[in-house]
Coordinates of C-alpha atoms in Angstrom, one line a residue:
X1 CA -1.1 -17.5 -20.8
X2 CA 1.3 -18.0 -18.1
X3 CA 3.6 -20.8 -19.6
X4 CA 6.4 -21.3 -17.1
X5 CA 6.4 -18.4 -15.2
X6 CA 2.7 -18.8 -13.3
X7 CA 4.2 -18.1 -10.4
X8 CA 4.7 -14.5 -11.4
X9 CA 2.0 -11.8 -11.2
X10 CA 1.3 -9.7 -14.4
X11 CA 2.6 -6.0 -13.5
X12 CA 0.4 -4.3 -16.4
X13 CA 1.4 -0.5 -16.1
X14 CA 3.1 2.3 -17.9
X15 CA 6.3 3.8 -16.6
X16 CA 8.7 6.5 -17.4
X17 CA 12.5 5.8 -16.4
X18 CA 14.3 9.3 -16.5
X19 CA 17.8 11.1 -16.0
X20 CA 18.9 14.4 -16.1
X21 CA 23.0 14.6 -16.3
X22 CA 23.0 17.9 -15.1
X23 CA 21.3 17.5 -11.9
X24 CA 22.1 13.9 -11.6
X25 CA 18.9 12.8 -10.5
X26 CA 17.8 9.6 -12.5
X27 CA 14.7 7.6 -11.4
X28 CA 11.0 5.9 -12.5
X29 CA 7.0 7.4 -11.9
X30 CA 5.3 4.5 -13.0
X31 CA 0.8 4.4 -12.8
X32 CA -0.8 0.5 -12.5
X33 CA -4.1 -0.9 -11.9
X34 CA -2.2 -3.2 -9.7
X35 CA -1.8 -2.6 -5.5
X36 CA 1.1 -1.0 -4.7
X37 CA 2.7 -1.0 -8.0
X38 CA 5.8 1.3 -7.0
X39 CA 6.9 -2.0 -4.5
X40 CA 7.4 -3.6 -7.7
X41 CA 8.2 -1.3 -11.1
X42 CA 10.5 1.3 -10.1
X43 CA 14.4 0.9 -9.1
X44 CA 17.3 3.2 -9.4
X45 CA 20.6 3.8 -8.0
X46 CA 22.2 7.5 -7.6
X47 CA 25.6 8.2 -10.2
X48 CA 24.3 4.6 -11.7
X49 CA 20.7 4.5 -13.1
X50 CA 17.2 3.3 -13.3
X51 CA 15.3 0.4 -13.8
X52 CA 11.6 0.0 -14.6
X53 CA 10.9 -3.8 -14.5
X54 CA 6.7 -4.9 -15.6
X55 CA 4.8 -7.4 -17.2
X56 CA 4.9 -10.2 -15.3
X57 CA 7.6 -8.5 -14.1
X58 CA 11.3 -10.3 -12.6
X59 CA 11.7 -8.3 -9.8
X60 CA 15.2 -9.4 -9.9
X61 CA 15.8 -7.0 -12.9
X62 CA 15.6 -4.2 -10.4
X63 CA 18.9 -4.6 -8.6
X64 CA 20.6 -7.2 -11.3
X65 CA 20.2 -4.3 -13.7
X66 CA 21.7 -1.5 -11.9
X67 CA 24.6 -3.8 -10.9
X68 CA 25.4 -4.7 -14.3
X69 CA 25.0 -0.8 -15.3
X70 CA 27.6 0.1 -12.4
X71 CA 30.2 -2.3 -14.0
X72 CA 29.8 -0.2 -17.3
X73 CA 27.4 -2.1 -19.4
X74 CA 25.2 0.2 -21.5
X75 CA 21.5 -0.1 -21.3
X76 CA 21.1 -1.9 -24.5
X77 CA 23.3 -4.8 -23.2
X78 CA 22.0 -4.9 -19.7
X79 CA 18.6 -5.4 -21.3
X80 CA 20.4 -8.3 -23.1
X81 CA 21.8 -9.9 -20.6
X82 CA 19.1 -9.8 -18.0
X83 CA 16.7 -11.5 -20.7
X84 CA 19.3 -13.7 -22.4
X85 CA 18.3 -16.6 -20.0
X86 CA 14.9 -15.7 -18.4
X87 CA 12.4 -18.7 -19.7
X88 CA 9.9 -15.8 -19.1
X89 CA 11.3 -13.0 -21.7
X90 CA 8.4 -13.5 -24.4
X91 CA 6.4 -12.1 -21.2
X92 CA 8.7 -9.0 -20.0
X93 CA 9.0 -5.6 -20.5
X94 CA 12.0 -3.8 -18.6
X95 CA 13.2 -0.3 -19.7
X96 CA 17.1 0.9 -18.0
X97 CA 18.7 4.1 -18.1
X98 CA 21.8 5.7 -17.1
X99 CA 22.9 8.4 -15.4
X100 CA 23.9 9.7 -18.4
X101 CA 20.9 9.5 -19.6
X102 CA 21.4 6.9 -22.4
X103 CA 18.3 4.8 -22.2
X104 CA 17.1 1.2 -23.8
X105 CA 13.4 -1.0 -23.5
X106 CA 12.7 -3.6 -24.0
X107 CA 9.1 -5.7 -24.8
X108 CA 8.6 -9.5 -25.1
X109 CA 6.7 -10.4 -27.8
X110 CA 3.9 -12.1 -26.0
X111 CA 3.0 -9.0 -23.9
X112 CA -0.4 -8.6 -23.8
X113 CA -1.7 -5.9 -26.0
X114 CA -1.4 -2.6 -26.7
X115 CA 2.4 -3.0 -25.3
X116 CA 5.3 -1.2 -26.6
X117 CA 8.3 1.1 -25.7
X118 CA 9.2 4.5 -26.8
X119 CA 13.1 5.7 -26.3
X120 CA 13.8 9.1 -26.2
X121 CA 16.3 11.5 -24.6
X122 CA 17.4 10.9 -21.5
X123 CA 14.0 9.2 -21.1
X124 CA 12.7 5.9 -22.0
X125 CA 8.3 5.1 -21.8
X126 CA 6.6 2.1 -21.6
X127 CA 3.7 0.3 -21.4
X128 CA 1.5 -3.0 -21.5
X129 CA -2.2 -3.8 -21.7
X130 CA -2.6 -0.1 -22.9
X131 CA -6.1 1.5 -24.5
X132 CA -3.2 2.1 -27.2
X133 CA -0.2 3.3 -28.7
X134 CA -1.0 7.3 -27.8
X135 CA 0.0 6.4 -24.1
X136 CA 3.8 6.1 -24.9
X137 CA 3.8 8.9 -27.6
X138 CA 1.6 11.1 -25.6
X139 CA 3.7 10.0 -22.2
X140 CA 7.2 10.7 -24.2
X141 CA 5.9 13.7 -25.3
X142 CA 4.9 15.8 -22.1
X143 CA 8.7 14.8 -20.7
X144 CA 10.2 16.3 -23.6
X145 CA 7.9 19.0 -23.3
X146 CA 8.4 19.7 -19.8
X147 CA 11.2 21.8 -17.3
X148 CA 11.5 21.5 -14.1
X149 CA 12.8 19.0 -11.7
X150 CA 12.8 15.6 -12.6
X151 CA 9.9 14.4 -10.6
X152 CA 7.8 17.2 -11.8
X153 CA 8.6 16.4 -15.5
X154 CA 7.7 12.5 -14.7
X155 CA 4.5 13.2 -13.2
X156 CA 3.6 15.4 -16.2
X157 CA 4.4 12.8 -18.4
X158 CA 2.6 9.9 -16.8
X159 CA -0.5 12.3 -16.2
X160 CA -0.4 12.6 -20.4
X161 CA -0.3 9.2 -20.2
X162 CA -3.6 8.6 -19.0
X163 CA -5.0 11.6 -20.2
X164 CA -4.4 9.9 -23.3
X165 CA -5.5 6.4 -22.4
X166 CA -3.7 4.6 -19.7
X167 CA -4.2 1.4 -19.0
X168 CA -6.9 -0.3 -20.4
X169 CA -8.1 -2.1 -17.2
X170 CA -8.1 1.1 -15.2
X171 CA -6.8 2.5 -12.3
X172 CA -5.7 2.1 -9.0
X173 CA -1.7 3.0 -8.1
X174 CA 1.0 4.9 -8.8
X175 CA 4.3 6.0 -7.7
X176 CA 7.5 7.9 -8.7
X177 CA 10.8 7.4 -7.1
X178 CA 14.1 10.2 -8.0
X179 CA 17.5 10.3 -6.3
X180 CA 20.2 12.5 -6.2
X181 CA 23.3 12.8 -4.9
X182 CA 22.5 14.2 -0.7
X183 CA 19.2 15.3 -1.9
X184 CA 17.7 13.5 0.9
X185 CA 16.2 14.0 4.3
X186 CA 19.2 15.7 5.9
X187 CA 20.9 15.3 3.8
X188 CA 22.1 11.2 4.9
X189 CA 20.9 9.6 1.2
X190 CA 20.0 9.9 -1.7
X191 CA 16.5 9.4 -1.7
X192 CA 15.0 13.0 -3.5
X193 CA 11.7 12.0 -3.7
X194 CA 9.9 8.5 -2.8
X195 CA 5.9 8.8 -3.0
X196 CA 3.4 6.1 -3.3
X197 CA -0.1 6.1 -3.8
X198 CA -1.2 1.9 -2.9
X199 CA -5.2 2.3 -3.7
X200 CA -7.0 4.8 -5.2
X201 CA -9.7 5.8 -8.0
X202 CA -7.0 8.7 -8.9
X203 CA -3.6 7.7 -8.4
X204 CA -1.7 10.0 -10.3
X205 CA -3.8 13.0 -9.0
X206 CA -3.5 11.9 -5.3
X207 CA 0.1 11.3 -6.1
X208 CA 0.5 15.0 -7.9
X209 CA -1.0 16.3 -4.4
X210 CA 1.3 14.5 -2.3
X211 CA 4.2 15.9 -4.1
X212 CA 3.0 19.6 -3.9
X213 CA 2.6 18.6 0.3
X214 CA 6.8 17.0 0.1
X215 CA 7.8 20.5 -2.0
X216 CA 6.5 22.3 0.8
X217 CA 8.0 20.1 3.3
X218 CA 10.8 19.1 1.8
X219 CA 12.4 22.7 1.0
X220 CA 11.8 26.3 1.8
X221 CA 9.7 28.5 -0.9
X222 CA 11.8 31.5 -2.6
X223 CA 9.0 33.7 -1.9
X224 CA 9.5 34.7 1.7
X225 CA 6.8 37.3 3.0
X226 CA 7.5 39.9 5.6
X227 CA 4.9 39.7 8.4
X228 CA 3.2 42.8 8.7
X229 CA -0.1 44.7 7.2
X230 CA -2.2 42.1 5.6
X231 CA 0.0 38.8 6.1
X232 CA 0.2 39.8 9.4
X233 CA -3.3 39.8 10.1
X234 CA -4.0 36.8 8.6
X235 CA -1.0 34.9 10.6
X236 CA -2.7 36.5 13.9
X237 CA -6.3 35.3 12.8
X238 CA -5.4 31.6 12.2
X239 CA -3.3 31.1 14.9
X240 CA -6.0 32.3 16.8
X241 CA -8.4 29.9 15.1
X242 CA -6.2 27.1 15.8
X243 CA -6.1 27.5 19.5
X244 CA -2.8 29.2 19.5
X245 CA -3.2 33.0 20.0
X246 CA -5.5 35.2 21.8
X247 CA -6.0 37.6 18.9
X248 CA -7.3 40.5 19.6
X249 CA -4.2 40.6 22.1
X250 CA -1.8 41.5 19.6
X251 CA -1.3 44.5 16.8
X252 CA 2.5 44.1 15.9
X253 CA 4.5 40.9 16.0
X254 CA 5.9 40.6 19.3
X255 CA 7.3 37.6 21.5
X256 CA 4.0 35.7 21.9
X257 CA 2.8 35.7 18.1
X258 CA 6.6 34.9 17.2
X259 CA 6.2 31.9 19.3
X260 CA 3.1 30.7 18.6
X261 CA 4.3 30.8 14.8
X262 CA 6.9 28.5 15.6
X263 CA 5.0 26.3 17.9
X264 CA 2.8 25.8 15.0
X265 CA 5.5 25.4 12.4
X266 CA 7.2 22.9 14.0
X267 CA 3.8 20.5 15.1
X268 CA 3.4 20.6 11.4
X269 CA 7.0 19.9 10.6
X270 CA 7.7 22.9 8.7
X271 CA 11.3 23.1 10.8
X272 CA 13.0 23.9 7.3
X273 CA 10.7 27.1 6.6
X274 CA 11.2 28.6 10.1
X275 CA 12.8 32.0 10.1
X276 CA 13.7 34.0 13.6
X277 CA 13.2 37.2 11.4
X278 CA 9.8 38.0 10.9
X279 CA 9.6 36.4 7.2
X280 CA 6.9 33.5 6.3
X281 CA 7.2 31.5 3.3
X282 CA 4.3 32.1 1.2
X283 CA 3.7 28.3 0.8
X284 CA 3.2 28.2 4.5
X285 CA 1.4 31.0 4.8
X286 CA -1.0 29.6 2.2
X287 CA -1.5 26.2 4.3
X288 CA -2.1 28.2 7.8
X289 CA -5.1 29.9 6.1
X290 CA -6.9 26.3 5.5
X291 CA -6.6 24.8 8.5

């Protein structure tokens, strides 16, 4: 049943939109058997909100929503008003939260079944086309549950999700998308942490394994290692695996393993983890031993 809005394409999914005022990251993780759902689900603006917009889903809810939450509307009447005239509401299912964590959904009464919303703090889960109402619950739960940093707390959550059912239709993408204030590259934006996962029999695992790789990229470990006894022999014996290092060259480290370390660090674009003292992280040390 498309009714007036055929021209639409039915986003069935479950979604998480989250905040955490203390960190002031807000943002969405959101799972589909849909391509590419985090192009269309999740949108969020940082000391503003987020947006989660599905079910034959207005795309235009994205950035209408976070404007009207910037003027000062609440959640509850941004919902209102971005459904008050959409010929397709019966359809919808949107869920907005803001920075302060003060969250409202929203789920049009044709939606296909199981669909339904679940408001919690600082959190708001929804879904559409679900096995059944356990997604949400189960979904709302695990973020409640959870510590962390907000990405980590959304992936746990949508993971319960499909532990506990998921969509009903399957699987094939997923995304989650936080910002906070500087958090990104460089510090230039915003943008903490943007991964997708387009097509793939496990999205959210795929997904979970891309954001251990952006941790490790992304920031340097606490646990430094000094580089000497056994991390030392290990650093020596994979550089020389790699092509880097005459090993057997080398019993303390000098000038050449020092820059070999680097010239591997930086070809894997580990700048942020490089140390001119002779300290590793032990995430990095960890990722030299598989290759």
């Amino acid at each position: 049943m498309k009714n007036s809005i055929h021209e639409d394409k039915l986003v069935a999914t479950f979604s998480i939109v989250a905040a955490d005022p203390e960190t002031g990251e807000v943002g969405v993780a959101v799972q589909s058997k849909f391509l590419a759902v985090g192009s269309v689900v999740p949108w969020a603006k940082v000391d503003v909100g987020a947006v989660a917009t599905q079910s034959w889903a207005n795309t235009a809810f994205g950035p209408e929503g976070l404007k009207l939450l910037e003027k000062g509307l609440t959640p509850e009447e941004v919902i209102d008003k971005l459904v008050a005239d959409d010929p397709g509401r019966s359809l919808r299912q949107v869920a907005v939260i803001n920075s302060d964590g003060e969250a409202s959904a929203y789920t049009g009464h044709e939606c296909y079944d199981w669909a339904g919303h679940k408001v919690g703090k600082h959190h708001s889960c929804q879904g559409n086309i679900l096995v059944s109402e356990k997604t949400v619950s189960e979904m709302s739960r695990a973020f409640e549950e959870s510590e962390g940093p907000l990405a980590e707390r959304m992936l746990a959550a949508i993971a319960a999700a499909q532990h506990a059912g998921g969509d009903s239709r399957g699987k094939q993408s997923a995304a989650v998308y936080v910002l906070q204030k500087g958090a990104g590259y460089g510090g230039y934006n915003d943008v903490k942490v943007d991964l997708r996962v387009d097509d793939h029999p496990e999205p959210i695992e795929e997904l979970q394994r891309l954001y251990e790789l952006h941790k490790m990229y992304a920031a340097p470990s606490e646990e430094k290692l000094a580089i000497e006894g056994d991390v030392f022999e290990a650093v020596v014996e994979q550089l020389g695996k790699i092509g880097l290092l005459e090993p057997a060259a080398h019993n303390s480290y000098d000038a050449n393993v020092k820059e070999a370390l680097k010239t591997f660090m930086l070809r894997e674009n580990f700048d942020d983890h490089w140390s001119e003292d002779a300290f590793i992280d032990e995430a990095v040390l960890e990722y030299l031993k598989k290759q």
